[in-house]
Amino acid sequence: AGAEALLRRAVEAAPKGPDIRFRAGLGYELIGNRDAALTEIAKARELGYPLKFIEAEPDLIALRRDSRYPGGKP
């Protein structure tokens, strides 16, 4: 619960920061909140976070295999 609160605070502090949104997505994935992770990764892409960095992140392998993962679509 503490980690989720910190992730929410980070996103609230910089909602248009693609790196913040990516890191929040990674954090949510690591704590097991796939729905929030997908939302944040999609938002990071929408804000211009490079797909190549998302695709290269080893901690997001399972997320990228999820049928809800949008892949290269920003």
mmCIF file of N, CA and C in Angstrom:
data_model
loop_
_atom_site.group_PDB
_atom_site.id
_atom_site.type_symbol
_atom_site.label_atom_id
_atom_site.label_comp_id
_atom_site.label_asym_id
_atom_site.label_seq_id
_atom_site.Cartn_x
_atom_site.Cartn_y
_atom_site.Cartn_z
ATOM 1 N N ALA A 1 0.824 -1.191 0.000
ATOM 2 C CA ALA A 1 0.000 0.000 0.000
ATOM 3 C C ALA A 1 0.871 1.259 0.000
ATOM 4 N N GLY A 2 1.983 1.204 0.718
ATOM 5 C CA GLY A 2 2.877 2.344 0.771
ATOM 6 C C GLY A 2 3.493 2.654 -0.577
ATOM 7 N N ALA A 3 3.867 1.613 -1.296
ATOM 8 C CA ALA A 3 4.464 1.810 -2.622
ATOM 9 C C ALA A 3 3.448 2.434 -3.577
ATOM 10 N N GLU A 4 2.221 1.954 -3.539
ATOM 11 C CA GLU A 4 1.198 2.521 -4.425
ATOM 12 C C GLU A 4 0.950 3.991 -4.115
ATOM 13 N N ALA A 5 0.957 4.345 -2.852
ATOM 14 C CA ALA A 5 0.759 5.745 -2.475
ATOM 15 C C ALA A 5 1.897 6.610 -3.023
ATOM 16 N N LEU A 6 3.111 6.118 -2.931
ATOM 17 C CA LEU A 6 4.259 6.872 -3.450
ATOM 18 C C LEU A 6 4.209 6.992 -4.976
ATOM 19 N N LEU A 7 3.790 5.935 -5.642
ATOM 20 C CA LEU A 7 3.665 5.987 -7.102
ATOM 21 C C LEU A 7 2.606 7.008 -7.508
ATOM 22 N N ARG A 8 1.485 7.004 -6.816
ATOM 23 C CA ARG A 8 0.433 7.985 -7.104
ATOM 24 C C ARG A 8 0.934 9.408 -6.889
ATOM 25 N N ARG A 9 1.668 9.627 -5.809
ATOM 26 C CA ARG A 9 2.202 10.966 -5.524
ATOM 27 C C ARG A 9 3.165 11.417 -6.611
ATOM 28 N N ALA A 10 4.005 10.515 -7.085
ATOM 29 C CA ALA A 10 4.951 10.862 -8.149
ATOM 30 C C ALA A 10 4.212 11.271 -9.415
ATOM 31 N N VAL A 11 3.193 10.517 -9.777
ATOM 32 C CA VAL A 11 2.415 10.832 -10.976
ATOM 33 C C VAL A 11 1.660 12.147 -10.792
ATOM 34 N N GLU A 12 1.112 12.376 -9.621
ATOM 35 C CA GLU A 12 0.405 13.630 -9.357
ATOM 36 C C GLU A 12 1.353 14.829 -9.434
ATOM 37 N N ALA A 13 2.600 14.632 -9.025
ATOM 38 C CA ALA A 13 3.576 15.720 -9.040
ATOM 39 C C ALA A 13 4.030 16.078 -10.450
ATOM 40 N N ALA A 14 4.051 15.086 -11.342
ATOM 41 C CA ALA A 14 4.503 15.332 -12.721
ATOM 42 C C ALA A 14 3.676 14.506 -13.698
ATOM 43 N N PRO A 15 2.382 14.820 -13.835
ATOM 44 C CA PRO A 15 1.498 13.996 -14.661
ATOM 45 C C PRO A 15 1.845 13.982 -16.145
ATOM 46 N N LYS A 16 2.584 14.970 -16.610
ATOM 47 C CA LYS A 16 2.934 15.015 -18.030
ATOM 48 C C LYS A 16 4.369 14.584 -18.278
ATOM 49 N N GLY A 17 5.004 14.004 -17.278
ATOM 50 C CA GLY A 17 6.376 13.540 -17.425
ATOM 51 C C GLY A 17 6.417 12.104 -17.926
ATOM 52 N N PRO A 18 6.830 11.884 -19.167
ATOM 53 C CA PRO A 18 6.837 10.518 -19.688
ATOM 54 C C PRO A 18 7.720 9.572 -18.892
ATOM 55 N N ASP A 19 8.866 10.050 -18.392
ATOM 56 C CA ASP A 19 9.746 9.189 -17.607
ATOM 57 C C ASP A 19 9.095 8.810 -16.289
ATOM 58 N N ILE A 20 8.414 9.767 -15.661
ATOM 59 C CA ILE A 20 7.706 9.481 -14.406
ATOM 60 C C ILE A 20 6.625 8.440 -14.647
ATOM 61 N N ARG A 21 5.878 8.602 -15.732
ATOM 62 C CA ARG A 21 4.799 7.653 -16.029
ATOM 63 C C ARG A 21 5.358 6.264 -16.321
ATOM 64 N N PHE A 22 6.498 6.205 -17.031
ATOM 65 C CA PHE A 22 7.133 4.907 -17.294
ATOM 66 C C PHE A 22 7.576 4.266 -15.985
ATOM 67 N N ARG A 23 8.255 5.035 -15.143
ATOM 68 C CA ARG A 23 8.751 4.496 -13.865
ATOM 69 C C ARG A 23 7.584 4.069 -12.971
ATOM 70 N N ALA A 24 6.495 4.809 -13.016
ATOM 71 C CA ALA A 24 5.313 4.411 -12.249
ATOM 72 C C ALA A 24 4.773 3.086 -12.780
ATOM 73 N N GLY A 25 4.713 2.962 -14.108
ATOM 74 C CA GLY A 25 4.258 1.702 -14.696
ATOM 75 C C GLY A 25 5.140 0.539 -14.291
ATOM 76 N N LEU A 26 6.434 0.753 -14.312
ATOM 77 C CA LEU A 26 7.375 -0.285 -13.895
ATOM 78 C C LEU A 26 7.155 -0.630 -12.424
ATOM 79 N N GLY A 27 6.994 0.389 -11.601
ATOM 80 C CA GLY A 27 6.748 0.151 -10.185
ATOM 81 C C GLY A 27 5.473 -0.637 -9.941
ATOM 82 N N TYR A 28 4.404 -0.247 -10.622
ATOM 83 C CA TYR A 28 3.142 -0.982 -10.474
ATOM 84 C C TYR A 28 3.295 -2.442 -10.908
ATOM 85 N N GLU A 29 4.023 -2.666 -11.977
ATOM 86 C CA GLU A 29 4.241 -4.044 -12.431
ATOM 87 C C GLU A 29 5.010 -4.834 -11.373
ATOM 88 N N LEU A 30 6.017 -4.232 -10.803
ATOM 89 C CA LEU A 30 6.838 -4.927 -9.811
ATOM 90 C C LEU A 30 6.070 -5.254 -8.538
ATOM 91 N N ILE A 31 5.061 -4.452 -8.198
ATOM 92 C CA ILE A 31 4.281 -4.756 -6.991
ATOM 93 C C ILE A 31 3.021 -5.561 -7.312
ATOM 94 N N GLY A 32 2.847 -5.917 -8.579
ATOM 95 C CA GLY A 32 1.751 -6.812 -8.940
ATOM 96 C C GLY A 32 0.450 -6.153 -9.336
ATOM 97 N N ASN A 33 0.469 -4.876 -9.648
ATOM 98 C CA ASN A 33 -0.752 -4.189 -10.073
ATOM 99 C C ASN A 33 -0.687 -3.988 -11.589
ATOM 100 N N ARG A 34 -0.993 -5.047 -12.329
ATOM 101 C CA ARG A 34 -0.871 -5.031 -13.790
ATOM 102 C C ARG A 34 -1.771 -3.996 -14.446
ATOM 103 N N ASP A 35 -2.991 -3.827 -13.949
ATOM 104 C CA ASP A 35 -3.902 -2.849 -14.555
ATOM 105 C C ASP A 35 -3.309 -1.441 -14.512
ATOM 106 N N ALA A 36 -2.819 -1.042 -13.348
ATOM 107 C CA ALA A 36 -2.211 0.283 -13.221
ATOM 108 C C ALA A 36 -0.934 0.370 -14.046
ATOM 109 N N ALA A 37 -0.164 -0.713 -14.106
ATOM 110 C CA ALA A 37 1.070 -0.721 -14.905
ATOM 111 C C ALA A 37 0.753 -0.480 -16.375
ATOM 112 N N LEU A 38 -0.242 -1.163 -16.897
ATOM 113 C CA LEU A 38 -0.631 -0.974 -18.296
ATOM 114 C C LEU A 38 -1.088 0.457 -18.558
ATOM 115 N N THR A 39 -1.854 1.006 -17.639
ATOM 116 C CA THR A 39 -2.326 2.382 -17.779
ATOM 117 C C THR A 39 -1.156 3.355 -17.830
ATOM 118 N N GLU A 40 -0.214 3.200 -16.927
ATOM 119 C CA GLU A 40 0.916 4.125 -16.861
ATOM 120 C C GLU A 40 1.864 3.962 -18.046
ATOM 121 N N ILE A 41 2.103 2.740 -18.481
ATOM 122 C CA ILE A 41 2.974 2.525 -19.645
ATOM 123 C C ILE A 41 2.319 3.122 -20.893
ATOM 124 N N ALA A 42 1.017 2.937 -21.039
ATOM 125 C CA ALA A 42 0.311 3.520 -22.188
ATOM 126 C C ALA A 42 0.394 5.046 -22.141
ATOM 127 N N LYS A 43 0.261 5.621 -20.965
ATOM 128 C CA LYS A 43 0.341 7.074 -20.823
ATOM 129 C C LYS A 43 1.759 7.567 -21.120
ATOM 130 N N ALA A 44 2.755 6.820 -20.686
ATOM 131 C CA ALA A 44 4.147 7.185 -20.985
ATOM 132 C C ALA A 44 4.378 7.219 -22.492
ATOM 133 N N ARG A 45 3.868 6.227 -23.198
ATOM 134 C CA ARG A 45 3.994 6.182 -24.668
ATOM 135 C C ARG A 45 3.277 7.370 -25.300
ATOM 136 N N GLU A 46 2.086 7.642 -24.819
ATOM 137 C CA GLU A 46 1.296 8.760 -25.333
ATOM 138 C C GLU A 46 2.044 10.084 -25.164
ATOM 139 N N LEU A 47 2.800 10.196 -24.079
ATOM 140 C CA LEU A 47 3.563 11.410 -23.795
ATOM 141 C C LEU A 47 4.934 11.430 -24.466
ATOM 142 N N GLY A 48 5.246 10.365 -25.210
ATOM 143 C CA GLY A 48 6.479 10.359 -25.984
ATOM 144 C C GLY A 48 7.614 9.502 -25.456
ATOM 145 N N TYR A 49 7.351 8.674 -24.451
ATOM 146 C CA TYR A 49 8.414 7.806 -23.952
ATOM 147 C C TYR A 49 8.782 6.803 -25.043
ATOM 148 N N PRO A 50 10.067 6.639 -25.330
ATOM 149 C CA PRO A 50 10.483 5.774 -26.442
ATOM 150 C C PRO A 50 10.112 4.293 -26.259
ATOM 151 N N LEU A 51 9.474 3.746 -27.270
ATOM 152 C CA LEU A 51 9.077 2.344 -27.253
ATOM 153 C C LEU A 51 10.282 1.438 -27.057
ATOM 154 N N LYS A 52 11.427 1.789 -27.623
ATOM 155 C CA LYS A 52 12.598 0.924 -27.526
ATOM 156 C C LYS A 52 13.024 0.719 -26.070
ATOM 157 N N PHE A 53 12.797 1.714 -25.213
ATOM 158 C CA PHE A 53 13.147 1.555 -23.802
ATOM 159 C C PHE A 53 12.140 0.664 -23.076
ATOM 160 N N ILE A 54 10.888 0.762 -23.461
ATOM 161 C CA ILE A 54 9.868 -0.117 -22.875
ATOM 162 C C ILE A 54 10.136 -1.554 -23.296
ATOM 163 N N GLU A 55 10.421 -1.733 -24.572
ATOM 164 C CA GLU A 55 10.666 -3.076 -25.102
ATOM 165 C C GLU A 55 11.951 -3.693 -24.540
ATOM 166 N N ALA A 56 12.888 -2.866 -24.101
ATOM 167 C CA ALA A 56 14.168 -3.364 -23.586
ATOM 168 C C ALA A 56 14.149 -3.641 -22.083
ATOM 169 N N GLU A 57 13.106 -3.219 -21.389
ATOM 170 C CA GLU A 57 13.062 -3.372 -19.932
ATOM 171 C C GLU A 57 12.735 -4.812 -19.553
ATOM 172 N N PRO A 58 13.705 -5.532 -18.963
ATOM 173 C CA PRO A 58 13.470 -6.944 -18.637
ATOM 174 C C PRO A 58 12.369 -7.170 -17.606
ATOM 175 N N ASP A 59 12.131 -6.207 -16.727
ATOM 176 C CA ASP A 59 11.084 -6.381 -15.721
ATOM 177 C C ASP A 59 9.678 -6.233 -16.298
ATOM 178 N N LEU A 60 9.581 -5.895 -17.583
ATOM 179 C CA LEU A 60 8.266 -5.753 -18.220
ATOM 180 C C LEU A 60 7.963 -6.871 -19.218
ATOM 181 N N ILE A 61 8.724 -7.940 -19.178
ATOM 182 C CA ILE A 61 8.497 -9.049 -20.122
ATOM 183 C C ILE A 61 7.077 -9.591 -19.997
ATOM 184 N N ALA A 62 6.643 -9.896 -18.789
ATOM 185 C CA ALA A 62 5.297 -10.451 -18.601
ATOM 186 C C ALA A 62 4.225 -9.452 -19.023
ATOM 187 N N LEU A 63 4.438 -8.180 -18.729
ATOM 188 C CA LEU A 63 3.469 -7.156 -19.122
ATOM 189 C C LEU A 63 3.354 -7.094 -20.646
ATOM 190 N N ARG A 64 4.489 -7.151 -21.331
ATOM 191 C CA ARG A 64 4.451 -7.086 -22.795
ATOM 192 C C ARG A 64 3.775 -8.303 -23.414
ATOM 193 N N ARG A 65 3.739 -9.390 -22.693
ATOM 194 C CA ARG A 65 3.054 -10.598 -23.184
ATOM 195 C C ARG A 65 1.553 -10.581 -22.898
ATOM 196 N N ASP A 66 1.129 -9.654 -22.083
ATOM 197 C CA ASP A 66 -0.286 -9.513 -21.743
ATOM 198 C C ASP A 66 -1.039 -9.069 -22.998
ATOM 199 N N SER A 67 -2.170 -9.684 -23.277
ATOM 200 C CA SER A 67 -2.937 -9.353 -24.481
ATOM 201 C C SER A 67 -3.430 -7.909 -24.482
ATOM 202 N N ARG A 68 -3.458 -7.265 -23.315
ATOM 203 C CA ARG A 68 -3.915 -5.875 -23.237
ATOM 204 C C ARG A 68 -2.792 -4.876 -23.542
ATOM 205 N N TYR A 69 -1.559 -5.359 -23.618
ATOM 206 C CA TYR A 69 -0.428 -4.465 -23.908
ATOM 207 C C TYR A 69 -0.547 -3.952 -25.325
ATOM 208 N N PRO A 70 -0.508 -2.620 -25.514
ATOM 209 C CA PRO A 70 -0.739 -2.069 -26.850
ATOM 210 C C PRO A 70 0.433 -2.158 -27.809
ATOM 211 N N GLY A 71 1.612 -2.582 -27.335
ATOM 212 C CA GLY A 71 2.760 -2.681 -28.240
ATOM 213 C C GLY A 71 3.192 -1.329 -28.745
ATOM 214 N N GLY A 72 3.402 -1.205 -30.031
ATOM 215 C CA GLY A 72 3.920 0.023 -30.604
ATOM 216 C C GLY A 72 2.919 1.148 -30.763
ATOM 217 N N LYS A 73 1.703 0.946 -30.358
ATOM 218 C CA LYS A 73 0.688 1.994 -30.521
ATOM 219 C C LYS A 73 0.819 3.038 -29.410
ATOM 220 N N PRO A 74 1.088 4.286 -29.743
ATOM 221 C CA PRO A 74 1.174 5.314 -28.695
ATOM 222 C C PRO A 74 -0.198 5.741 -28.206
#
